[in-house]
Short mmCIF file of C-alpha atoms in Angstrom, two decimals:
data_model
loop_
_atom_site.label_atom_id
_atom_site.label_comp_id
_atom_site.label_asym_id
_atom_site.label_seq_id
_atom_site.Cartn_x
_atom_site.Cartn_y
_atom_site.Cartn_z
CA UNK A 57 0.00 0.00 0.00
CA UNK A 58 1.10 3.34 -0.47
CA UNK A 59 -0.19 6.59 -0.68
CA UNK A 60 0.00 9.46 -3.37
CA UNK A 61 -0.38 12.94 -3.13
CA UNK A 62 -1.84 14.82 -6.53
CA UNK A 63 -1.57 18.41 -7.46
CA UNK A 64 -5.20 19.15 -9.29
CA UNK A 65 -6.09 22.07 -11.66
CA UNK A 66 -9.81 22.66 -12.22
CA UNK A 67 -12.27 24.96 -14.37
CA UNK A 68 -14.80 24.85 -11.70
CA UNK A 69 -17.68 25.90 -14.18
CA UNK A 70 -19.43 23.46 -14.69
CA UNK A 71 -19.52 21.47 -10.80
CA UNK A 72 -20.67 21.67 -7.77
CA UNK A 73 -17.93 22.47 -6.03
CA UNK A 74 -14.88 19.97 -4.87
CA UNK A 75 -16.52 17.96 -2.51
CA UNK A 76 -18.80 14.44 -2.83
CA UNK A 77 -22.89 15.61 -2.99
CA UNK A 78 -25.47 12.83 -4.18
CA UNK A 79 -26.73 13.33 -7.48
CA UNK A 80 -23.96 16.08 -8.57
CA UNK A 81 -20.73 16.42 -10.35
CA UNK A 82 -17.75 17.33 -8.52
CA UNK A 83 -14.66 17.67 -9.20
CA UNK A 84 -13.83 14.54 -6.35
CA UNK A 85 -16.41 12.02 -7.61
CA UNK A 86 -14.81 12.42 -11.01
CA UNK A 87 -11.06 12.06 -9.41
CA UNK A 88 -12.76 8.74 -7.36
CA UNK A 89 -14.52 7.31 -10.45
CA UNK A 90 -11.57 8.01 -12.87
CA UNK A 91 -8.90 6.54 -10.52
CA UNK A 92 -11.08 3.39 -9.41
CA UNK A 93 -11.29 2.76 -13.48
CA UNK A 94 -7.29 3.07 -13.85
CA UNK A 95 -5.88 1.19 -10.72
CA UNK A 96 -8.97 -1.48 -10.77
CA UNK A 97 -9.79 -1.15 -6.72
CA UNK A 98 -11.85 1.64 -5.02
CA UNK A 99 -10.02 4.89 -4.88
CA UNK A 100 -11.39 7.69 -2.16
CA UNK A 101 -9.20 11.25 -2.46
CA UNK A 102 -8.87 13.19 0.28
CA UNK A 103 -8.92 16.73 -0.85
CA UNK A 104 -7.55 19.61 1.03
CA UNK A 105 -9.60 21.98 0.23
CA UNK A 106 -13.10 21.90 -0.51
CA UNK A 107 -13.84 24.79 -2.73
CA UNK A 108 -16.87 25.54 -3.89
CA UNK A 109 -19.34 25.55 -7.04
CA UNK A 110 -17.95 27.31 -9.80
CA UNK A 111 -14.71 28.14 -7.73
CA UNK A 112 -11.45 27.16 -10.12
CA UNK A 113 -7.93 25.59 -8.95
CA UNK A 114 -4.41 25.82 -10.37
CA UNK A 115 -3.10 24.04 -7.14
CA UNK A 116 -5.74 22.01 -5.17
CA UNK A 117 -4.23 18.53 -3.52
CA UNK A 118 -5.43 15.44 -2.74
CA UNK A 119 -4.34 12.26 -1.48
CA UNK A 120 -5.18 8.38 -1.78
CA UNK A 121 -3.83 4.99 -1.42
CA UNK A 122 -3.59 2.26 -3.73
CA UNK A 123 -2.07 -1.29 -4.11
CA UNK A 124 -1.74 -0.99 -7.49
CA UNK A 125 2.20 -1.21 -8.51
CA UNK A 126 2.18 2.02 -11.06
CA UNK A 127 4.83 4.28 -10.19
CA UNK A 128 3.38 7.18 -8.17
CA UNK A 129 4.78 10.08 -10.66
CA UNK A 130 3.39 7.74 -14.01
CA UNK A 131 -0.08 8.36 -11.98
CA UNK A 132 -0.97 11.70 -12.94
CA UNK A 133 0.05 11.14 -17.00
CA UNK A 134 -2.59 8.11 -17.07
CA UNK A 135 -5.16 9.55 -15.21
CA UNK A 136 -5.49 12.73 -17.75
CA UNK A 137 -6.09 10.74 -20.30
CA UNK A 138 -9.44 9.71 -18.61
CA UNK A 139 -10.28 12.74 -16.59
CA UNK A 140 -12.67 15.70 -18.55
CA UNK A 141 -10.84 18.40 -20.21
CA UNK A 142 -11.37 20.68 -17.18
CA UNK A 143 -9.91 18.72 -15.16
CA UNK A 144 -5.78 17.83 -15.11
CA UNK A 145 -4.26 16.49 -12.53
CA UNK A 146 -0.05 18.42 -12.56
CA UNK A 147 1.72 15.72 -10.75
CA UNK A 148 1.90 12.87 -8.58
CA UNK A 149 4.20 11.88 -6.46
CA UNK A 150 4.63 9.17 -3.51
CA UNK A 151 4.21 10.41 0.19
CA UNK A 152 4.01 9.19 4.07
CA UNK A 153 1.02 6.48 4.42
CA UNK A 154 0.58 8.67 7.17
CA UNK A 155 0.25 12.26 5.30
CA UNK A 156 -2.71 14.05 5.14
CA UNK A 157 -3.41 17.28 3.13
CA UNK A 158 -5.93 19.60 5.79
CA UNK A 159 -3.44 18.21 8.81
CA UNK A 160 0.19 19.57 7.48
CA UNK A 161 0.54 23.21 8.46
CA UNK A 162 0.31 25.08 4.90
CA UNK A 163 0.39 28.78 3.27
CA UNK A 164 -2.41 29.08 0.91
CA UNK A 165 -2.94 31.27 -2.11
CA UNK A 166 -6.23 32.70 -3.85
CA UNK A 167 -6.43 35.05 -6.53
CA UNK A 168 -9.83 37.12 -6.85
CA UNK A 169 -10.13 38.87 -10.59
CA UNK A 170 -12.69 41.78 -11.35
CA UNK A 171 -13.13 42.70 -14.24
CA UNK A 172 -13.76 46.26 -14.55
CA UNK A 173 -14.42 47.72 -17.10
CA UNK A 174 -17.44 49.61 -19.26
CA UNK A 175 -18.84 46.60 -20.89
CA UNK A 176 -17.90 43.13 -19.95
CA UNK A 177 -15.83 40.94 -22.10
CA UNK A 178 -17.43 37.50 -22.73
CA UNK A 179 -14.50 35.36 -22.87
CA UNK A 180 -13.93 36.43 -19.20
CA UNK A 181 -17.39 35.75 -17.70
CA UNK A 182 -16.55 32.54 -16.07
CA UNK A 183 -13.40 33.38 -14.48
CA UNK A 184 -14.57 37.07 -13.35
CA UNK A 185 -16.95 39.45 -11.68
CA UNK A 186 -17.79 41.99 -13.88
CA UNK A 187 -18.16 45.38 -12.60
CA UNK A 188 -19.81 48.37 -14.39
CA UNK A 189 -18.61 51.07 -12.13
CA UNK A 190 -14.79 52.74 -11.78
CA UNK A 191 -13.19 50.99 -8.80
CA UNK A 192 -10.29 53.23 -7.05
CA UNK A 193 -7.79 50.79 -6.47
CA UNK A 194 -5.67 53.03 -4.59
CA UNK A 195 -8.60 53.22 -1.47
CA UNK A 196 -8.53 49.05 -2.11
CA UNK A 197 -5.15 48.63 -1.12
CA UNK A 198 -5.15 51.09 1.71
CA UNK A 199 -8.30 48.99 3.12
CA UNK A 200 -5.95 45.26 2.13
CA UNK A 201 -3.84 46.74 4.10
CA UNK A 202 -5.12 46.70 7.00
CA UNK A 203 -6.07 43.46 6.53
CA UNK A 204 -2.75 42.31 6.49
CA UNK A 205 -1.34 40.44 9.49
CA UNK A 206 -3.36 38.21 12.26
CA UNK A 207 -6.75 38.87 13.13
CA UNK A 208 -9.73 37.67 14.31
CA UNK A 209 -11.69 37.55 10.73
CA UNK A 210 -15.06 36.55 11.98
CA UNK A 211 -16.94 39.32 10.12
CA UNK A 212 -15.29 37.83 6.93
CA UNK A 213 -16.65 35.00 7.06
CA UNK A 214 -20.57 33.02 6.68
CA UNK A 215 -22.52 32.97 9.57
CA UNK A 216 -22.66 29.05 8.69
CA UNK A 217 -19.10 28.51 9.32
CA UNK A 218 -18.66 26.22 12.63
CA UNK A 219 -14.96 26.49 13.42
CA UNK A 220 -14.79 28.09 17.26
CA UNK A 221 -11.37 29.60 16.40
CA UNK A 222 -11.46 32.66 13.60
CA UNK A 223 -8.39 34.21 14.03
CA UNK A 224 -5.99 34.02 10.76
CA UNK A 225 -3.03 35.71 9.61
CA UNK A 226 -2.98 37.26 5.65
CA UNK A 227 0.80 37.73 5.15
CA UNK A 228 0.49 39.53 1.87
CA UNK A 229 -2.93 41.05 0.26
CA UNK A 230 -2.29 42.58 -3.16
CA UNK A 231 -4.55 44.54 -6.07
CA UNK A 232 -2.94 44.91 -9.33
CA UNK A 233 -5.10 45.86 -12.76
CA UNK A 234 -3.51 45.49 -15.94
CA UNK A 235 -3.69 47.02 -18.90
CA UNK A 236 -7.19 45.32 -20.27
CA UNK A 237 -8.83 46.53 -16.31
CA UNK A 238 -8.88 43.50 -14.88
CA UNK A 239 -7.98 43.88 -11.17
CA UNK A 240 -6.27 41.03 -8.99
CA UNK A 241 -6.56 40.52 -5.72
CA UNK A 242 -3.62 38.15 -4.81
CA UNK A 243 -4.12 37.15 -1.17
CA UNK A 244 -1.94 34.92 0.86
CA UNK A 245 -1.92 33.20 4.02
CA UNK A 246 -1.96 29.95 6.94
CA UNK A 247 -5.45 29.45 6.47
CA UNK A 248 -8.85 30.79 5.49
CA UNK A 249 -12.43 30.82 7.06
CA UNK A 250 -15.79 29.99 4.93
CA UNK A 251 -16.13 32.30 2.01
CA UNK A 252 -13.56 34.17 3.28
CA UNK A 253 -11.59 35.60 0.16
CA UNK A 254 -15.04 36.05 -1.49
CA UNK A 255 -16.08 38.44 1.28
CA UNK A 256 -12.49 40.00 1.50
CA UNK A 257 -13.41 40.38 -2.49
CA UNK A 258 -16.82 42.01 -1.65
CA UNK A 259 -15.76 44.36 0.79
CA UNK A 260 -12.93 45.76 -1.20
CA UNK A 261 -14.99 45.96 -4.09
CA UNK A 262 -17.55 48.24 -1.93
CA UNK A 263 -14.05 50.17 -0.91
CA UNK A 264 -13.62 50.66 -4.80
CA UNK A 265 -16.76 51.76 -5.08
CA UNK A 266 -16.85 54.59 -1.85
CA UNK A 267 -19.41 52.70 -0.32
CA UNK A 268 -16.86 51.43 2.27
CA UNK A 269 -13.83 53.98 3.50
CA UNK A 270 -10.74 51.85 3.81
CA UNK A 271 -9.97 53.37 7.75
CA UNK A 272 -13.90 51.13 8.02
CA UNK A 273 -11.71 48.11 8.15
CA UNK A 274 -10.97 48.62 11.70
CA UNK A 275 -14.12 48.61 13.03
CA UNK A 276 -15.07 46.02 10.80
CA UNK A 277 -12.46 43.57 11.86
CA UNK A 278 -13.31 44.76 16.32
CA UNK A 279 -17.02 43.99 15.03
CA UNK A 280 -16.78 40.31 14.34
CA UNK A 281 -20.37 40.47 12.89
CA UNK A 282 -20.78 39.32 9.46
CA UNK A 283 -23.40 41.91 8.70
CA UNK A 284 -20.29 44.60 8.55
CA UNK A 285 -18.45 43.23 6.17
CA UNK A 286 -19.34 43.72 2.68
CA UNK A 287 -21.00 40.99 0.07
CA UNK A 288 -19.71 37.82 -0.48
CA UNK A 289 -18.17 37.89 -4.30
CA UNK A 290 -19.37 35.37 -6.83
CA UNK A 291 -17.64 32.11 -7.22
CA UNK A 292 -16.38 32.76 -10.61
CA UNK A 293 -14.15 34.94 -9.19
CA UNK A 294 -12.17 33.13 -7.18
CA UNK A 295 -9.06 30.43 -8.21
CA UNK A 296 -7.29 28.41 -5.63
CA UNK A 297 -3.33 29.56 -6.82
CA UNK A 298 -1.51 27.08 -4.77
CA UNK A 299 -0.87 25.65 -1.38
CA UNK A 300 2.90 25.48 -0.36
CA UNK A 301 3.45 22.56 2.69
CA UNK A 302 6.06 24.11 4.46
CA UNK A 303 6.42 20.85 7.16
#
């Protein structure tokens, strides 16, 4: 037996989100069915994180364990050749049998894009939030910064979320637009609550907007009420950049 850790990239269009629901596509029932079909025994991932409908991945992991005697790193070239064309797995590669992906302290990355600009561009819609009006991305990045650093994050995140402890630390929260006005919010850090990033997204967007004044932020993070913060940004938005193990 041994176990194998994959590194999966995902258009999250067109499923329900990472994680197992009856009756649904996701991106891990078609992981489970494709490597149960390749190795010939019943494969169950383990995904680290469970990202939601419509939410993309350049860096998502997973693990399993299998008897079968392919070499771990030959894993990931037969499995594309089944998986969808949204779906590629990057690479595999042989770990502990007793490594697991949400129990290994890690530094995650998420990249928001908005674009913003006077009429949206179609080719975009699935990977972006299009908005009509002029953001200021100079009040954004005085309100990410602010952000930046450990603190308790309750009002960024759903009031369904059942985790006792919401404190988290952002090391690095960055806007950029380029030169076709899309702006990218590159956000960094150990860990992220429930919707998190999308309401991060949403509040800065309401910054851009003068709805929200960045020195708000404060009071928004001493709050700890989700009504404060601003709205949670649409999954099409958001892509899961990477996650970097760093024990």
């Amino acid at each position: 037996m041994k176990r194998v850790r994959l590194v999966v990239a995902y258009d999250g269009t067109h499923y329900h989100g990472w994680q197992i629901q009856p009756g649904r596509v996701t991106i891990e029932s078609e992981l489970n069915e494709k490597l149960t079909m390749l190795l010939g025994e019943p494969i169950q991932v383990i995904g680290a994180s469970r990202t939601d409908s419509g939410v993309h991945a350049r860096g998502n992991v997973a693990v399993f364990d299998t008897e079968h005697r392919m070499p771990a790193d030959k894993i990931c070239l037969a499995l594309n050749q089944r998986l969808p064309e949204d779906i590629r797995v990057q690479s595999s590669e042989e770990v502990a049998a007793d490594w697991h992906p949400r129990k290994h302290r890690c530094i995650k990355t998420y990249e928001y894009k908005i674009m913003n600009r006077r009429i949206e561009m179609p080719t975009q819609r699935f990977y972006s939030h299009f908005c009509y009006f002029h953001l200021d991305l100079d009040q954004m990045c005085r309100a990410a910064d602010i952000l930046t650093g450990e603190h308790d994050f309750k009002s960024f995140c759903s009031v369904h979320t059942q985790v006792t402890d919401t404190v988290r630390t952002i090391y690095s929260l960055d806007i950029r637009r380029d030169e076709e006005d899309m702006i990218t919010i590159r956000v960094t850090g150990n860990g992220f609550l429930y919707n998190m990033v999308r309401i991060i997204a949403g509040t800065l967007i309401a910054v851009g907007m003068g709805q929200i004044r960045p020195g708000e932020m404060e009071q928004i993070l001493e709050a700890r009420e989700r009504r404060r913060a601003g709205p949670t940004a649409p999954a099409r938005g958001l892509t899961l950049i990477e996650m970097k193990y760093v024990d």
